[in-house]
Coordinates of C-alpha atoms in Angstrom, one line a residue:
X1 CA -0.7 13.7 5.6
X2 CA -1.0 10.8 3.9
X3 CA 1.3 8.1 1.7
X4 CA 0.1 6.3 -0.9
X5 CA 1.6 3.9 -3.5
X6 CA 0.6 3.2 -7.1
X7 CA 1.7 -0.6 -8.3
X8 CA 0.3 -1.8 -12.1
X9 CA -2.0 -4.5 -12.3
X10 CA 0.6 -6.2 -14.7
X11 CA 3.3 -6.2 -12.0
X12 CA 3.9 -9.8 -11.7
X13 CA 3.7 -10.3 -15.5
X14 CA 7.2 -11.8 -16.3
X15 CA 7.0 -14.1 -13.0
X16 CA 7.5 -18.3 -14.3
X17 CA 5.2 -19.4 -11.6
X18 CA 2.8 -18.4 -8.9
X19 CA 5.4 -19.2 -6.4
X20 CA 7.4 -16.5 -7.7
X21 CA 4.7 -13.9 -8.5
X22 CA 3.6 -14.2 -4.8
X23 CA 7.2 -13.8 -3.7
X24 CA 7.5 -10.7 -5.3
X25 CA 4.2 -8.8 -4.2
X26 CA 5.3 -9.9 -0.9
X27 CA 8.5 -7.5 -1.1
X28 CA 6.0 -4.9 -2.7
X29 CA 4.3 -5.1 0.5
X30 CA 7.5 -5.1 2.6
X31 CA 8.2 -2.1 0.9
X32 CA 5.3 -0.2 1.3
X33 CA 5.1 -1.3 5.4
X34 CA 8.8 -0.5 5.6
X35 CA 8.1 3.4 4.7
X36 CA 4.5 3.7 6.5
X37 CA 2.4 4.0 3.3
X38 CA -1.6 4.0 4.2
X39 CA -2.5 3.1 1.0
X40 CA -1.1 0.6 -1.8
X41 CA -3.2 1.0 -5.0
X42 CA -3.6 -1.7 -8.0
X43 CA -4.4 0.4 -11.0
X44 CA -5.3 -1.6 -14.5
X45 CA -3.0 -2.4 -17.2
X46 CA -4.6 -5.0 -19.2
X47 CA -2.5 -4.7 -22.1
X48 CA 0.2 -5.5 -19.8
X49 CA -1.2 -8.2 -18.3
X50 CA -0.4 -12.1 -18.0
X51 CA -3.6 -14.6 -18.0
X52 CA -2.2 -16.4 -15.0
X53 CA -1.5 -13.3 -12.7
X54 CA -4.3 -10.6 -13.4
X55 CA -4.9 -7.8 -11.5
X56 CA -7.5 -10.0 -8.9
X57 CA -4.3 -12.5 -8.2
X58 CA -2.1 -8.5 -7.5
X59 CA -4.4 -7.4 -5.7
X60 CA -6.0 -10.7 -3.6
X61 CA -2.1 -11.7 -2.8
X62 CA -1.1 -8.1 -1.5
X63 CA -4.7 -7.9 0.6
X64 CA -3.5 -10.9 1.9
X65 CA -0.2 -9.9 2.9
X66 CA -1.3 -6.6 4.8
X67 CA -4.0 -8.6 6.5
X68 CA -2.7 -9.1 10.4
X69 CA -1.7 -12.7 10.4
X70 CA -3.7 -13.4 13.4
X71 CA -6.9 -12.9 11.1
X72 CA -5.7 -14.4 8.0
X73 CA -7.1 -18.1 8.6
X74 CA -10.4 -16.5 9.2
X75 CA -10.5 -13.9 6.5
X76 CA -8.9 -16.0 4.1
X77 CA -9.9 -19.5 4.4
X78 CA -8.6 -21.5 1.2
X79 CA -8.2 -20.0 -2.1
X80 CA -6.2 -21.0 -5.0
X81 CA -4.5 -17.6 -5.3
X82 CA -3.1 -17.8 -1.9
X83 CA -1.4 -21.4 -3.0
X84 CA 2.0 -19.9 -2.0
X85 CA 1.5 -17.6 1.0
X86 CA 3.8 -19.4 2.8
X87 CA 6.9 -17.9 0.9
X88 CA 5.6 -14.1 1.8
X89 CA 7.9 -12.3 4.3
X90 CA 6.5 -11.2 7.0
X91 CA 5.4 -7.8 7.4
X92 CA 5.7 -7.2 11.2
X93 CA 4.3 -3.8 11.2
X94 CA 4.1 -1.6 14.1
X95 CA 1.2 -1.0 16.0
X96 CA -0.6 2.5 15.6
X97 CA -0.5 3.9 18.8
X98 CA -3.0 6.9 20.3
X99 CA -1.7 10.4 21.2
X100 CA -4.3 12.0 23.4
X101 CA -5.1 11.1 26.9
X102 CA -8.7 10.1 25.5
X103 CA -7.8 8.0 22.6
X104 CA -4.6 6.2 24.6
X105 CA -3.3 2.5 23.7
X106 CA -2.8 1.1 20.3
X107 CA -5.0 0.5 17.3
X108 CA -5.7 -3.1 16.4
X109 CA -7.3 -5.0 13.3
X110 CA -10.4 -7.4 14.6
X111 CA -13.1 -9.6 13.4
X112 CA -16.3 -9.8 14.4
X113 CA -16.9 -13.4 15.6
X114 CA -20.2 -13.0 17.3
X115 CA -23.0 -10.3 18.1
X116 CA -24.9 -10.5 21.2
X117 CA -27.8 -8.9 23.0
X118 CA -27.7 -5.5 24.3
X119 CA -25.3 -4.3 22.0
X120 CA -22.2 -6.4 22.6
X121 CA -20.0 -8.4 20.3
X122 CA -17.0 -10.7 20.4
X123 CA -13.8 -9.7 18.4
X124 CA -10.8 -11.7 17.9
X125 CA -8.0 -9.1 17.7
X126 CA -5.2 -11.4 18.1
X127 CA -4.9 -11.7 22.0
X128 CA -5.5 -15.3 23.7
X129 CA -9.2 -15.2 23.4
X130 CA -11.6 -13.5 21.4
X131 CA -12.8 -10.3 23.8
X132 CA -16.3 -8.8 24.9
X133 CA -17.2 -5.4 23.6
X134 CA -19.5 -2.7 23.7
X135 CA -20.7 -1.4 20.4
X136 CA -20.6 2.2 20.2
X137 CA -24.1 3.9 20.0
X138 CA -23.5 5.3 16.7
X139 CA -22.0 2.2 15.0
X140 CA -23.5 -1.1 13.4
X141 CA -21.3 -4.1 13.1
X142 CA -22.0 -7.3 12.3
X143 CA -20.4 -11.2 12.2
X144 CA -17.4 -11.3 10.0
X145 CA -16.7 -7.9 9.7
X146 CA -12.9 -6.4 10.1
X147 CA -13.5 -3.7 12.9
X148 CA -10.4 -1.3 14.6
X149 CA -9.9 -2.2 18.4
X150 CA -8.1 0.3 20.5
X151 CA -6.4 -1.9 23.3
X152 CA -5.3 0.7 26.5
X153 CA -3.8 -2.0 28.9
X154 CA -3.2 -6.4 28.0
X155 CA -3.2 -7.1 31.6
X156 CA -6.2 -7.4 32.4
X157 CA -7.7 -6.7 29.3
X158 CA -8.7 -3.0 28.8
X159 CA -9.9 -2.4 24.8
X160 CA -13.0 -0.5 23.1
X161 CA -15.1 -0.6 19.0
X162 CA -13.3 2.5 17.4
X163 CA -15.4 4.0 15.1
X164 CA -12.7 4.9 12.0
X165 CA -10.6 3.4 9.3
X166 CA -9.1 -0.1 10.3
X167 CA -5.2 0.3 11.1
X168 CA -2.2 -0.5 9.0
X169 CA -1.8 -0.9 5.1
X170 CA -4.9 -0.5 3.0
X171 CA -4.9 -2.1 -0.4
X172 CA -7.4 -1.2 -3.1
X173 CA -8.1 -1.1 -6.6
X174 CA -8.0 2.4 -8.7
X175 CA -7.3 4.1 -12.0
X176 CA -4.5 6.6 -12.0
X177 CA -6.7 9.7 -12.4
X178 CA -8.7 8.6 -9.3
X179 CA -5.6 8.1 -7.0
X180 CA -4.1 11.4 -8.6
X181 CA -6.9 13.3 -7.8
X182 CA -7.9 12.7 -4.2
X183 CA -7.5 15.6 -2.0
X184 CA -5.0 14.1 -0.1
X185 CA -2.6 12.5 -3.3
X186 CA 0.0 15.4 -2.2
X187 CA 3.4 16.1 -3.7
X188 CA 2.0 13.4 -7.3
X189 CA 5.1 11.5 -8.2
X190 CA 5.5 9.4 -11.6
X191 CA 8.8 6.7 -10.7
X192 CA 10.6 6.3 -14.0
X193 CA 14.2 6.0 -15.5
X194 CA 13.0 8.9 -18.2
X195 CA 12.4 11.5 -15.3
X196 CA 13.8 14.4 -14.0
X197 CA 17.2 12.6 -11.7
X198 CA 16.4 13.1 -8.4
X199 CA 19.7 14.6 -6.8
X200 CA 20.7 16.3 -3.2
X201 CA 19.3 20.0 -4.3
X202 CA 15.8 18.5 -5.7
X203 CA 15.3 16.1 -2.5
X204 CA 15.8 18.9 0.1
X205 CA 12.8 21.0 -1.8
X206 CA 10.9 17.7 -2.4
X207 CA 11.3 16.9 1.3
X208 CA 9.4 19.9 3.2
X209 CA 6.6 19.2 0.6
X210 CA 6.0 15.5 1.4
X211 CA 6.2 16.1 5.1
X212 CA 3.7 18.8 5.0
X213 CA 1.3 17.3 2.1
X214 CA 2.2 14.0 2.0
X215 CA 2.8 11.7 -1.4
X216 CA 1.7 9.5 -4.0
X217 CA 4.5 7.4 -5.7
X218 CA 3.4 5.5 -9.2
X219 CA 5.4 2.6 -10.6
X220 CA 5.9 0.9 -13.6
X221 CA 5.8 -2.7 -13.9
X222 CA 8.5 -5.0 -15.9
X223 CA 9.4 -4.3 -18.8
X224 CA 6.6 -1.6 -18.9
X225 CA 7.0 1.5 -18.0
X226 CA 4.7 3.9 -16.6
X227 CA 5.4 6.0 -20.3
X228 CA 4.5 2.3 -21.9
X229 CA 1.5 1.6 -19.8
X230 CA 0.6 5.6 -20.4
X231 CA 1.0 5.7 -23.9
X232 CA 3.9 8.5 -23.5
X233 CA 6.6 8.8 -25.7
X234 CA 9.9 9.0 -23.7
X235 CA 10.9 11.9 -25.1
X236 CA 7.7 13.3 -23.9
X237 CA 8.2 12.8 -20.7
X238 CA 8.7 16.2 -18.4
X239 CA 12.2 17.5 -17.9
X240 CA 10.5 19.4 -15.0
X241 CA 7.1 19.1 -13.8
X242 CA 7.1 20.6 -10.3
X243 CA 4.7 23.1 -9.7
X244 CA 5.6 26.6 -9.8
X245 CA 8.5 26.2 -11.3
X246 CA 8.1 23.6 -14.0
X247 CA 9.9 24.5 -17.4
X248 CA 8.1 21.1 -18.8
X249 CA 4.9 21.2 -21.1
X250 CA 2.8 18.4 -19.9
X251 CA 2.0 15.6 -22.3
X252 CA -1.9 14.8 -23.2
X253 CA -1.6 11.3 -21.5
X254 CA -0.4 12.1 -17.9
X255 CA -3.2 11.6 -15.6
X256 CA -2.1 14.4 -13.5
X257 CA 1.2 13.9 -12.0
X258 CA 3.5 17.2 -10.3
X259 CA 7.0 15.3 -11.0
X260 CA 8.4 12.6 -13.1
X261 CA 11.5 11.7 -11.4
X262 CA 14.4 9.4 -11.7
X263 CA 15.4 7.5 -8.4
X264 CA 17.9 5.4 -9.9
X265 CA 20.2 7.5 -11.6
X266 CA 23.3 6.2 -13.7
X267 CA 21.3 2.7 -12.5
X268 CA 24.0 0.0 -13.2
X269 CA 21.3 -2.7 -14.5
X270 CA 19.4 -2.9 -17.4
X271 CA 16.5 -3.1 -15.3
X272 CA 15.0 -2.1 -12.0
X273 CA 12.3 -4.4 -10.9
X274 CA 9.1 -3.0 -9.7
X275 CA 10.1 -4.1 -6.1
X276 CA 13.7 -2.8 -6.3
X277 CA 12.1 0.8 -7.3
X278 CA 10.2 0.9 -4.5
X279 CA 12.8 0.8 -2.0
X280 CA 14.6 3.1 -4.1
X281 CA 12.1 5.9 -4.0
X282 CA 10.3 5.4 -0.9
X283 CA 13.5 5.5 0.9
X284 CA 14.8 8.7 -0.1
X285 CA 11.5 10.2 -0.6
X286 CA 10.7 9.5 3.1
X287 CA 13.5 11.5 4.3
X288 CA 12.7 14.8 6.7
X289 CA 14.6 18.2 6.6

């Protein structure tokens, strides 16, 4: 089960200046941390794009964000993108931790700093001093590379190479059709004021699905909705697209979404920002039964 979260390319397009725009992605990525999304996906919308904050500034910014800030001087180094880092809130994520007896401890971000002889390296995974490892048989690392350290015990130092996907939030670039049709998208939700309202009744049936399955959640960006960026008509949107028992005719454009649903019903403002939605349908969305 897996979470994943669809942000436009285009989202910082009506920031005044980079301070701003790197403000905002940095709530993005609160948002996204807050509600234990894997995955937070940058898909194009040129036409909706600024010159000064492209899709490589969204998506350089936000990879900078859920990088562990214990690795960011050495991942990062200087860029002119990353001018106004210093005004990004802090993530604080929680460490993944191991259920089995055989895969105990939590599940750390590293950098390779060094490979040895006989199949050791050093990582720098945040403690006091980078750490001596043994490289699993079956995997090849080498200097610079972001590796996933499981650490059983701080005192003394008890930690092993993992051979799987590093920890925490993973940022990537996509199209809509791509992220729509990975095996694992689950319950496919399109975020926008001309979708189905989400109410009590509609959230309980939504609920079981995203627990089992798991989600993905698209957004618009400002002033651009996902109908806009789509090329939709809003009155072509889906009254009800939910699987079985969708009354809705789907409309040429959509990429492949189950539900286009309205998180902010009877919304008081003219207009949600892209960060504000976020928390808005993550938040309900992540609710159990």
């Amino acid at each position: 089960m897996t979470v994943s979260v669809l942000v436009p390319s285009s989202l910082c397009r009506e920031a005044e200046d980079k301070r701003e725009a790197t403000r905002k992605l940095g709530y993005v990525a609160r948002a996204a941390t807050i509600f234990r999304a894997d995955r937070l996906l940058v898909y194009p919308d040129r036409e909706g794009e600024t010159g000064r904050f492209d899709g490589g500034f969204v998506r350089t910014v936000l990879r900078y964000a859920a990088t562990p800030p214990y690795l960011r001087n050495e991942v990062w180094g200087m860029r002119d993108e990353l001018e106004y880092v210093g005004v990004l809130p802090p993530l604080r994520a929680v460490s993944q931790t191991g259920s089995e007896s055989n895969d105990s401890g939590s599940s750390r971000q590293g950098i390779v700093t060094e490979v040895g002889p006989e199949g050791r390296v050093r990582v720098n995974c945040g403690l006091q001093h980078p750490i001596s490892l043994n490289t699993p048989p079956e995997m090849e690392v080498s200097e610079g590379e972001r590796v996933t350290v499981r650490i059983s015990s701080r005192r003394p130092v008890r930690a092993k190479l993992v051979d799987g996907p590093l920890p925490g939030l993973s940022v990537e670039r996509t199209d809509l059709s791509a992220a729509l049709g990975r095996e694992d998208a689950g319950v496919r939700i399109a975020a926008s004021r001309f979708g189905e309202e989400l109410t009590v009744g509609r959230l309980e049936t939504l609920a079981g699905r995203v627990d089992r399955d798991g989600m993905t959640v698209a957004v618009g960006a400002p002033e651009r909705g996902l109908p806009d960026i789509l090329g939709i008509e809003a009155s072509a949107v889906p009254s009800s697209f939910d699987g079985a028992d969708d009354d809705g005719v789907e409309p040429t454009a959509d990429p492949g979404f189950d539900l286009w649903l309205n998180t902010v019903p009877n919304q008081g403002s003219e207009v949600v920002r892209t960060e504000e939605a976020l928390f808005a349908t993550l938040a309900p969305l992540s609710l159990q039964e």
